[in-house]
mmCIF file with all atom_site columns, C-alpha atoms in Angstrom:
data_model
loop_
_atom_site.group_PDB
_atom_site.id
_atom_site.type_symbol
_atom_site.label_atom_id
_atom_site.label_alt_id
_atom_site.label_comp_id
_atom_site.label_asym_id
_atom_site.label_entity_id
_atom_site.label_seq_id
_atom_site.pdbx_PDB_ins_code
_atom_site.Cartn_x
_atom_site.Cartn_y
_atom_site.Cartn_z
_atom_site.occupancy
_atom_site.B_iso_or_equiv
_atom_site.pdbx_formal_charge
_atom_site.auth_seq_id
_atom_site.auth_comp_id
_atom_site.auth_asym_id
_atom_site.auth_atom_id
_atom_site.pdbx_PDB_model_num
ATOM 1   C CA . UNK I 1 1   ? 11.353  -14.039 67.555  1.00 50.00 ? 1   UNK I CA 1
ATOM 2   C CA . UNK I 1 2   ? 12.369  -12.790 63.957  1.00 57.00 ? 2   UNK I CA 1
ATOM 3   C CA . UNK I 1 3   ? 10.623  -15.005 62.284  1.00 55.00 ? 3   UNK I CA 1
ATOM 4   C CA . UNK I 1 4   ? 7.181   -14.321 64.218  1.00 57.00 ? 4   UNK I CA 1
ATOM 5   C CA . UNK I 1 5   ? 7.429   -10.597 63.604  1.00 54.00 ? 5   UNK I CA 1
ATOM 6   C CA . UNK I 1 6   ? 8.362   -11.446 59.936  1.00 55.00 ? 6   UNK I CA 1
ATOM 7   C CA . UNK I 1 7   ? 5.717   -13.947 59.705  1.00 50.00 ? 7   UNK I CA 1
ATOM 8   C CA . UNK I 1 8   ? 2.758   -11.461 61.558  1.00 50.00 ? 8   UNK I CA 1
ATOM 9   C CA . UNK I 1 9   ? 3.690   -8.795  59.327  1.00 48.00 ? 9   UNK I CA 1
ATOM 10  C CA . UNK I 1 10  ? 2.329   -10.261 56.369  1.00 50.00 ? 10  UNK I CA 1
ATOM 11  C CA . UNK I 1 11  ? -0.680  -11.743 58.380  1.00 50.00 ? 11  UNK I CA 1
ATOM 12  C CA . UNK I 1 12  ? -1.602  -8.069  59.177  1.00 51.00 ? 12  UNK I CA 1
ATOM 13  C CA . UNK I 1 13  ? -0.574  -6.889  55.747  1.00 52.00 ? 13  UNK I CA 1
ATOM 14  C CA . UNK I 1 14  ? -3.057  -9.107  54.122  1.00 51.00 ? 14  UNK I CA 1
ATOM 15  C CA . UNK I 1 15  ? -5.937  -8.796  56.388  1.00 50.00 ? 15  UNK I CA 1
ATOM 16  C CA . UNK I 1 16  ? -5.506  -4.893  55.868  1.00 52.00 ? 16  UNK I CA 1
ATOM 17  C CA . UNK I 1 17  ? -5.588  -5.736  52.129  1.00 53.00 ? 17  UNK I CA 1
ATOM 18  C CA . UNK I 1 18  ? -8.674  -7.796  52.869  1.00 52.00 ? 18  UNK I CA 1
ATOM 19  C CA . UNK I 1 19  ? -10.395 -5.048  54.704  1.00 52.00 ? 19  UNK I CA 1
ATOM 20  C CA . UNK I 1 20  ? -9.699  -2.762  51.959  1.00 51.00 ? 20  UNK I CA 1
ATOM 21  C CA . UNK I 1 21  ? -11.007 -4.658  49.086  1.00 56.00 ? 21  UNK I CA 1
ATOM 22  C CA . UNK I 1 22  ? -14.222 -5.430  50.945  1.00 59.00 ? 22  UNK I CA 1
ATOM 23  C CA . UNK I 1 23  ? -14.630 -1.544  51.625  1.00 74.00 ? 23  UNK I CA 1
ATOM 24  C CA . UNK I 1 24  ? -13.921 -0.702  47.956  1.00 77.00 ? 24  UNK I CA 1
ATOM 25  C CA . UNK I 1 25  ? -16.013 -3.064  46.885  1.00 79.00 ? 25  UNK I CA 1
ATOM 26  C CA . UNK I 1 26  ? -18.820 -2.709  48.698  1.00 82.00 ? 26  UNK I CA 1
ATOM 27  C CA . UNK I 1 27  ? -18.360 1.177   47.759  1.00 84.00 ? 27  UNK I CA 1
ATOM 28  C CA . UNK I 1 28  ? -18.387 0.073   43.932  1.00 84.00 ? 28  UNK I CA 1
ATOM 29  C CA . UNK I 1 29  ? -21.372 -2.341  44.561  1.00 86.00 ? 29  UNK I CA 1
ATOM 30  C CA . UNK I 1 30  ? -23.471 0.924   46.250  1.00 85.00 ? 30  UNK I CA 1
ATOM 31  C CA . UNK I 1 31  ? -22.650 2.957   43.399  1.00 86.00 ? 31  UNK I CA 1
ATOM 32  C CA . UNK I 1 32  ? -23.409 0.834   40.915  1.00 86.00 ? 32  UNK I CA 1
ATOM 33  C CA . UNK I 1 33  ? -26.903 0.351   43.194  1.00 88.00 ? 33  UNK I CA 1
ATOM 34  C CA . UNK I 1 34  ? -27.116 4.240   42.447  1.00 91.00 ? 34  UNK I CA 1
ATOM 35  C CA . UNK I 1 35  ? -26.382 3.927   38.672  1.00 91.00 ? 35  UNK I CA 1
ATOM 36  C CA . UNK I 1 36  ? -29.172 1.414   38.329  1.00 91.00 ? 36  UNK I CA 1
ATOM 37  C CA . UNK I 1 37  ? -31.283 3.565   40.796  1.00 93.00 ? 37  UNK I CA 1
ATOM 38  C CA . UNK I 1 38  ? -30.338 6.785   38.358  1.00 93.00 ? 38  UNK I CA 1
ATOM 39  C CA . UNK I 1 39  ? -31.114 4.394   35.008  1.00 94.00 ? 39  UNK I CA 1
ATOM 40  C CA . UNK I 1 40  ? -34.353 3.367   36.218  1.00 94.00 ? 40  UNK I CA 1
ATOM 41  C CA . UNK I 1 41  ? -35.922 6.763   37.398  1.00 95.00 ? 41  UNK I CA 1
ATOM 42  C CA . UNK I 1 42  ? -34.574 8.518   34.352  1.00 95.00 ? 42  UNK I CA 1
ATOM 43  C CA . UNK I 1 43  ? -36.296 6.165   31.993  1.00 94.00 ? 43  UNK I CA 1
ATOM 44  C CA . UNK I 1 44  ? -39.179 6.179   34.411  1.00 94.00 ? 44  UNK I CA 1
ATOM 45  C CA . UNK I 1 45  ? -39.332 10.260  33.401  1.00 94.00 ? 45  UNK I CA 1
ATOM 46  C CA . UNK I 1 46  ? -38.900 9.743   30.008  1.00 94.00 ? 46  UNK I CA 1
ATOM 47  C CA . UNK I 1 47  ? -41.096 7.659   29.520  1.00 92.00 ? 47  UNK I CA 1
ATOM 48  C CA . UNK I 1 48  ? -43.706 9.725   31.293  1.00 91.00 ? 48  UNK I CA 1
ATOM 49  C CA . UNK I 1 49  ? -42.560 12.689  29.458  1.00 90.00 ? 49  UNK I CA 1
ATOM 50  C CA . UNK I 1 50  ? -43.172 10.581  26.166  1.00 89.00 ? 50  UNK I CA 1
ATOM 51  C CA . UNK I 1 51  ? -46.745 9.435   27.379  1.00 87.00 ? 51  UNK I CA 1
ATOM 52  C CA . UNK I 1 52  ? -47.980 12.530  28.531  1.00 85.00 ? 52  UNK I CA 1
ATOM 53  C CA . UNK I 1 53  ? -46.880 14.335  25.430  1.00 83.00 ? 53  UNK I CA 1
ATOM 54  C CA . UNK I 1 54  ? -49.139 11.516  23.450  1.00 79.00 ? 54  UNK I CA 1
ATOM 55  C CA . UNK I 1 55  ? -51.882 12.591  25.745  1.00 78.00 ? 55  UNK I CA 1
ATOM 56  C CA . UNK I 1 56  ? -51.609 16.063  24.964  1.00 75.00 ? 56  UNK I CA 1
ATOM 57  C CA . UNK I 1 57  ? -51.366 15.867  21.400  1.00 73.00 ? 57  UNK I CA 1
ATOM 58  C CA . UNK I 1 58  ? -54.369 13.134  21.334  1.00 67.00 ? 58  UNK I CA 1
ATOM 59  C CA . UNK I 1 59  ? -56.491 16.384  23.851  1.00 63.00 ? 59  UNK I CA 1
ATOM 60  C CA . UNK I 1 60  ? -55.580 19.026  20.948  1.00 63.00 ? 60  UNK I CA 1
ATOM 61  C CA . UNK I 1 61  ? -55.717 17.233  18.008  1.00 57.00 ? 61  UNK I CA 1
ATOM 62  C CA . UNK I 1 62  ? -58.468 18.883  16.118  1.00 53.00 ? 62  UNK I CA 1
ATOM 63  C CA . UNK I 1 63  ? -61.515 16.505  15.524  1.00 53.00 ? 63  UNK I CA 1
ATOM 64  C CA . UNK I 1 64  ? -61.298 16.025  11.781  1.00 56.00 ? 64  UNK I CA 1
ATOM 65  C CA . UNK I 1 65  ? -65.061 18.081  11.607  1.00 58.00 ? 65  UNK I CA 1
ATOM 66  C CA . UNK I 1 66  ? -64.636 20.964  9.231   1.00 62.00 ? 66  UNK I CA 1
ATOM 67  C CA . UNK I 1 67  ? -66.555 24.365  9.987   1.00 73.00 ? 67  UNK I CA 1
ATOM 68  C CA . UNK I 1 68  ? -69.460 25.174  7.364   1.00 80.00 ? 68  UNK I CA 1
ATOM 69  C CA . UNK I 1 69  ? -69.344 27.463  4.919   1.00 79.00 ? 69  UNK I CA 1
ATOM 70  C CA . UNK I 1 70  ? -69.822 31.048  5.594   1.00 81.00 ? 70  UNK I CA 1
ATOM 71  C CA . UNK I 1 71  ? -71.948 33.296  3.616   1.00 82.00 ? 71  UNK I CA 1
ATOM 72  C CA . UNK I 1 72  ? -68.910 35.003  1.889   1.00 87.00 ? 72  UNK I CA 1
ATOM 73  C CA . UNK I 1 73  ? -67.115 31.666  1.383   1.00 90.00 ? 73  UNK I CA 1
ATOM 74  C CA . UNK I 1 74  ? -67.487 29.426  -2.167  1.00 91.00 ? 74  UNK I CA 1
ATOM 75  C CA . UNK I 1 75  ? -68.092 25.207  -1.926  1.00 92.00 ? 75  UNK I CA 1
ATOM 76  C CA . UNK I 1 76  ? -66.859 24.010  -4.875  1.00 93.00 ? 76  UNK I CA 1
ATOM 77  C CA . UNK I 1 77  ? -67.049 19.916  -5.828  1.00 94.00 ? 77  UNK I CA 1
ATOM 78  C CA . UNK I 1 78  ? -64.437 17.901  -7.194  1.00 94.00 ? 78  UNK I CA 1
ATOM 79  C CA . UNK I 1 79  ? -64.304 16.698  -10.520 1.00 94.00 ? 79  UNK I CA 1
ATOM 80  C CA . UNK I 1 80  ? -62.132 14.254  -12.437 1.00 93.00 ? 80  UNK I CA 1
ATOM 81  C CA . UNK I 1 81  ? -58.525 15.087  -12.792 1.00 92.00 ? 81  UNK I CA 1
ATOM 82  C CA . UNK I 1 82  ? -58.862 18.746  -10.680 1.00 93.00 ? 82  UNK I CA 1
ATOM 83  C CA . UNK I 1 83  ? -56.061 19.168  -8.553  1.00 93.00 ? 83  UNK I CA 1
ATOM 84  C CA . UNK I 1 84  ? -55.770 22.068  -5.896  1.00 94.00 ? 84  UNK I CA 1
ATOM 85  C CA . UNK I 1 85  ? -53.438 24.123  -7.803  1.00 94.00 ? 85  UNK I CA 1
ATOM 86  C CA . UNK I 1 86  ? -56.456 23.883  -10.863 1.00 94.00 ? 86  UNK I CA 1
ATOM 87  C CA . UNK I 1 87  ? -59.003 24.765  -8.623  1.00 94.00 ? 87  UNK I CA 1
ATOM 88  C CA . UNK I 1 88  ? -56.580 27.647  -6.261  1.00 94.00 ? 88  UNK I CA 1
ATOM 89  C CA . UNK I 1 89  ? -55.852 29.025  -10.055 1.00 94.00 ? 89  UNK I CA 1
ATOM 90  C CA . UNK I 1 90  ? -59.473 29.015  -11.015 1.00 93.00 ? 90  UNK I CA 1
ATOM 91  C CA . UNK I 1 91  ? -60.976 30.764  -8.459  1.00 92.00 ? 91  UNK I CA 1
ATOM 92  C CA . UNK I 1 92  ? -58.197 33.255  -7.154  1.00 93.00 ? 92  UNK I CA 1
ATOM 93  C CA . UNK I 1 93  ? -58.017 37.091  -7.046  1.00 92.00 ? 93  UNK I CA 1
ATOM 94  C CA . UNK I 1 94  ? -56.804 38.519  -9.798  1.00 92.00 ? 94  UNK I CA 1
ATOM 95  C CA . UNK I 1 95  ? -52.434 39.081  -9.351  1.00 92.00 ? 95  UNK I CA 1
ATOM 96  C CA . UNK I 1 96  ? -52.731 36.712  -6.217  1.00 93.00 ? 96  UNK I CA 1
ATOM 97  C CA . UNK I 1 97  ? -50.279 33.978  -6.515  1.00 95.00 ? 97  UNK I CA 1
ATOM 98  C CA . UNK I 1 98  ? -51.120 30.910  -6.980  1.00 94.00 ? 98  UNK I CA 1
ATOM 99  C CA . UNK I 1 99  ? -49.451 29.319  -4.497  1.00 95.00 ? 99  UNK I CA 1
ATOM 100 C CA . UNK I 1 100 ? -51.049 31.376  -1.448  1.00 96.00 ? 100 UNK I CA 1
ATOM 101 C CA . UNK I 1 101 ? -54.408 30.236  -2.518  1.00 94.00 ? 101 UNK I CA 1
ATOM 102 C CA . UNK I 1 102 ? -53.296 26.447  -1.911  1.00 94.00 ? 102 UNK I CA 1
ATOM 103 C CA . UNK I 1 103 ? -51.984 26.930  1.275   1.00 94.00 ? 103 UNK I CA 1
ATOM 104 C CA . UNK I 1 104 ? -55.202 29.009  2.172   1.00 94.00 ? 104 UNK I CA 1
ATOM 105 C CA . UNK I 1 105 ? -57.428 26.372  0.779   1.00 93.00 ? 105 UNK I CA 1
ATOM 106 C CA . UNK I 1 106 ? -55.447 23.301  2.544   1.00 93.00 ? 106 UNK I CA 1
ATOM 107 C CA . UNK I 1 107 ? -55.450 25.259  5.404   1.00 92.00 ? 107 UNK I CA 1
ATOM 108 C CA . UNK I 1 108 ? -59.385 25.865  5.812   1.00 90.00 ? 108 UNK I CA 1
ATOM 109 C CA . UNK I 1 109 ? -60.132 22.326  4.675   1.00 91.00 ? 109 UNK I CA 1
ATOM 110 C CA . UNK I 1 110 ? -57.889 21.182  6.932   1.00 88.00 ? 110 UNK I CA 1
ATOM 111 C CA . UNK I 1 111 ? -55.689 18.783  4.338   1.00 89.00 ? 111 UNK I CA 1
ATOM 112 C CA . UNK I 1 112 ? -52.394 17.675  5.018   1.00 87.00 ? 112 UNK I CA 1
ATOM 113 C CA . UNK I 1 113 ? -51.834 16.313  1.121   1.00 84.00 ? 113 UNK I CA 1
ATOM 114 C CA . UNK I 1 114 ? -52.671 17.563  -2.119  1.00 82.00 ? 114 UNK I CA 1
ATOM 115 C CA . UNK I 1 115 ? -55.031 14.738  -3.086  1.00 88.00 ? 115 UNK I CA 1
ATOM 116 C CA . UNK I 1 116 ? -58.383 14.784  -3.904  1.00 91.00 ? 116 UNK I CA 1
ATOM 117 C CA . UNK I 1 117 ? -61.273 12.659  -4.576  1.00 91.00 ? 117 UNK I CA 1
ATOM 118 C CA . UNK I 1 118 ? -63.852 13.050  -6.912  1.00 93.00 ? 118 UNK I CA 1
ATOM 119 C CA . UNK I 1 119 ? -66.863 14.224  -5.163  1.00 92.00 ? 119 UNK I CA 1
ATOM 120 C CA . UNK I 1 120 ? -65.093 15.585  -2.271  1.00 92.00 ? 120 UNK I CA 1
ATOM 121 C CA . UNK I 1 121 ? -66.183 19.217  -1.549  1.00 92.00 ? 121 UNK I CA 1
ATOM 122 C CA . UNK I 1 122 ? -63.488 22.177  -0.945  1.00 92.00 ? 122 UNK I CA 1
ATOM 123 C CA . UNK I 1 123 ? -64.445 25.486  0.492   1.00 92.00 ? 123 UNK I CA 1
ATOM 124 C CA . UNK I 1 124 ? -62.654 28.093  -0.692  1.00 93.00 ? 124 UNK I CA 1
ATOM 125 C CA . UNK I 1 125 ? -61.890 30.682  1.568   1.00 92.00 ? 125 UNK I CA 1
ATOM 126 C CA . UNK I 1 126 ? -63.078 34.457  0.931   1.00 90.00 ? 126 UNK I CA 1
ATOM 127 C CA . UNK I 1 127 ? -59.211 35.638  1.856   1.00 91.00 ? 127 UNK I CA 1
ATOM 128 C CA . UNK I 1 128 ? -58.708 34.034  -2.058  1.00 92.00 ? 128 UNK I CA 1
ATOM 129 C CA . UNK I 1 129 ? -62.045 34.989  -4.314  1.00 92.00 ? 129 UNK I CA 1
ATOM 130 C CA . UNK I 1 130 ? -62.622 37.465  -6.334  1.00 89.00 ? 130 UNK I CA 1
ATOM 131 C CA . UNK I 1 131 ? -64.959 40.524  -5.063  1.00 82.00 ? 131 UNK I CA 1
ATOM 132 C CA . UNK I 1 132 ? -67.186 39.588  -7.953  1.00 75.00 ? 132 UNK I CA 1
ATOM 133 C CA . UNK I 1 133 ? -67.404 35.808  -7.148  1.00 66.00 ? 133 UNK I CA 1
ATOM 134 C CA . UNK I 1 134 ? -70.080 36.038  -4.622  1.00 62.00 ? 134 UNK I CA 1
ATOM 135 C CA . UNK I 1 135 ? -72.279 37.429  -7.266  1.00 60.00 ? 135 UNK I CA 1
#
């Protein structure tokens, strides 16, 4: 009769152990389930995020049309070897600084670089002219 208790005890020991590694690992198996649940919906937003910000910038992205001159505003054409800074120095108020006018001319021409072709035409904005250029 010793022996069969001896001998059941480590039946039952073993099927507990059993039962317990199936639990645990069916609890790891669910939560890695939910890790690749978790992986997949937050690239899912991310990448959403990422295309709807393309949209967005694509809807506001201005149309590369520049507005016409206005009567108190000068169009001046480029020549060989003028550069902005000529032209902003050329054709800026008197004391203004230099660099001001570039910025205000990139800015109403709507250039992202300082270079220029020959032929292309600048408008220079009245914010940077002279009171007597107009004249």
């Amino acid at each position: 009769m010793v022996h069969t208790w001896v001998s059941s005890a480590p039946a039952t020991s073993a099927y507990h152990k059993s039962s317990v590694r199936t639990s645990s690992s069916s609890r790891r198996q669910a939560s890695a389930l939910n890790w690749k649940f978790a992986r997949g919906m937050f690239f899912l937003l991310a990448f959403l995020l990422l295309f709807s910000g393309f949209t967005l910038v694509r809807v506001f992205a201005s149309s590369g049309e520049s507005v016409p001159a206005q009567a108190q505003e000068i169009v001046v054409s480029v020549d060989s070897g003028d550069s902005i800074w000529s032209i902003a120095n050329n054709n800026k108020k008197e004391g203004m600084d230099t660099r001001k006018a570039v910025h205000a001319i990139e800015k109403r021409n709507g250039l992202t670089d300082s270079r220029l072709e020959v032929g292309q035409q600048l408008i220079l904005p009245s914010s940077i002219l002279p009171d007597n250029a107009l004249e």
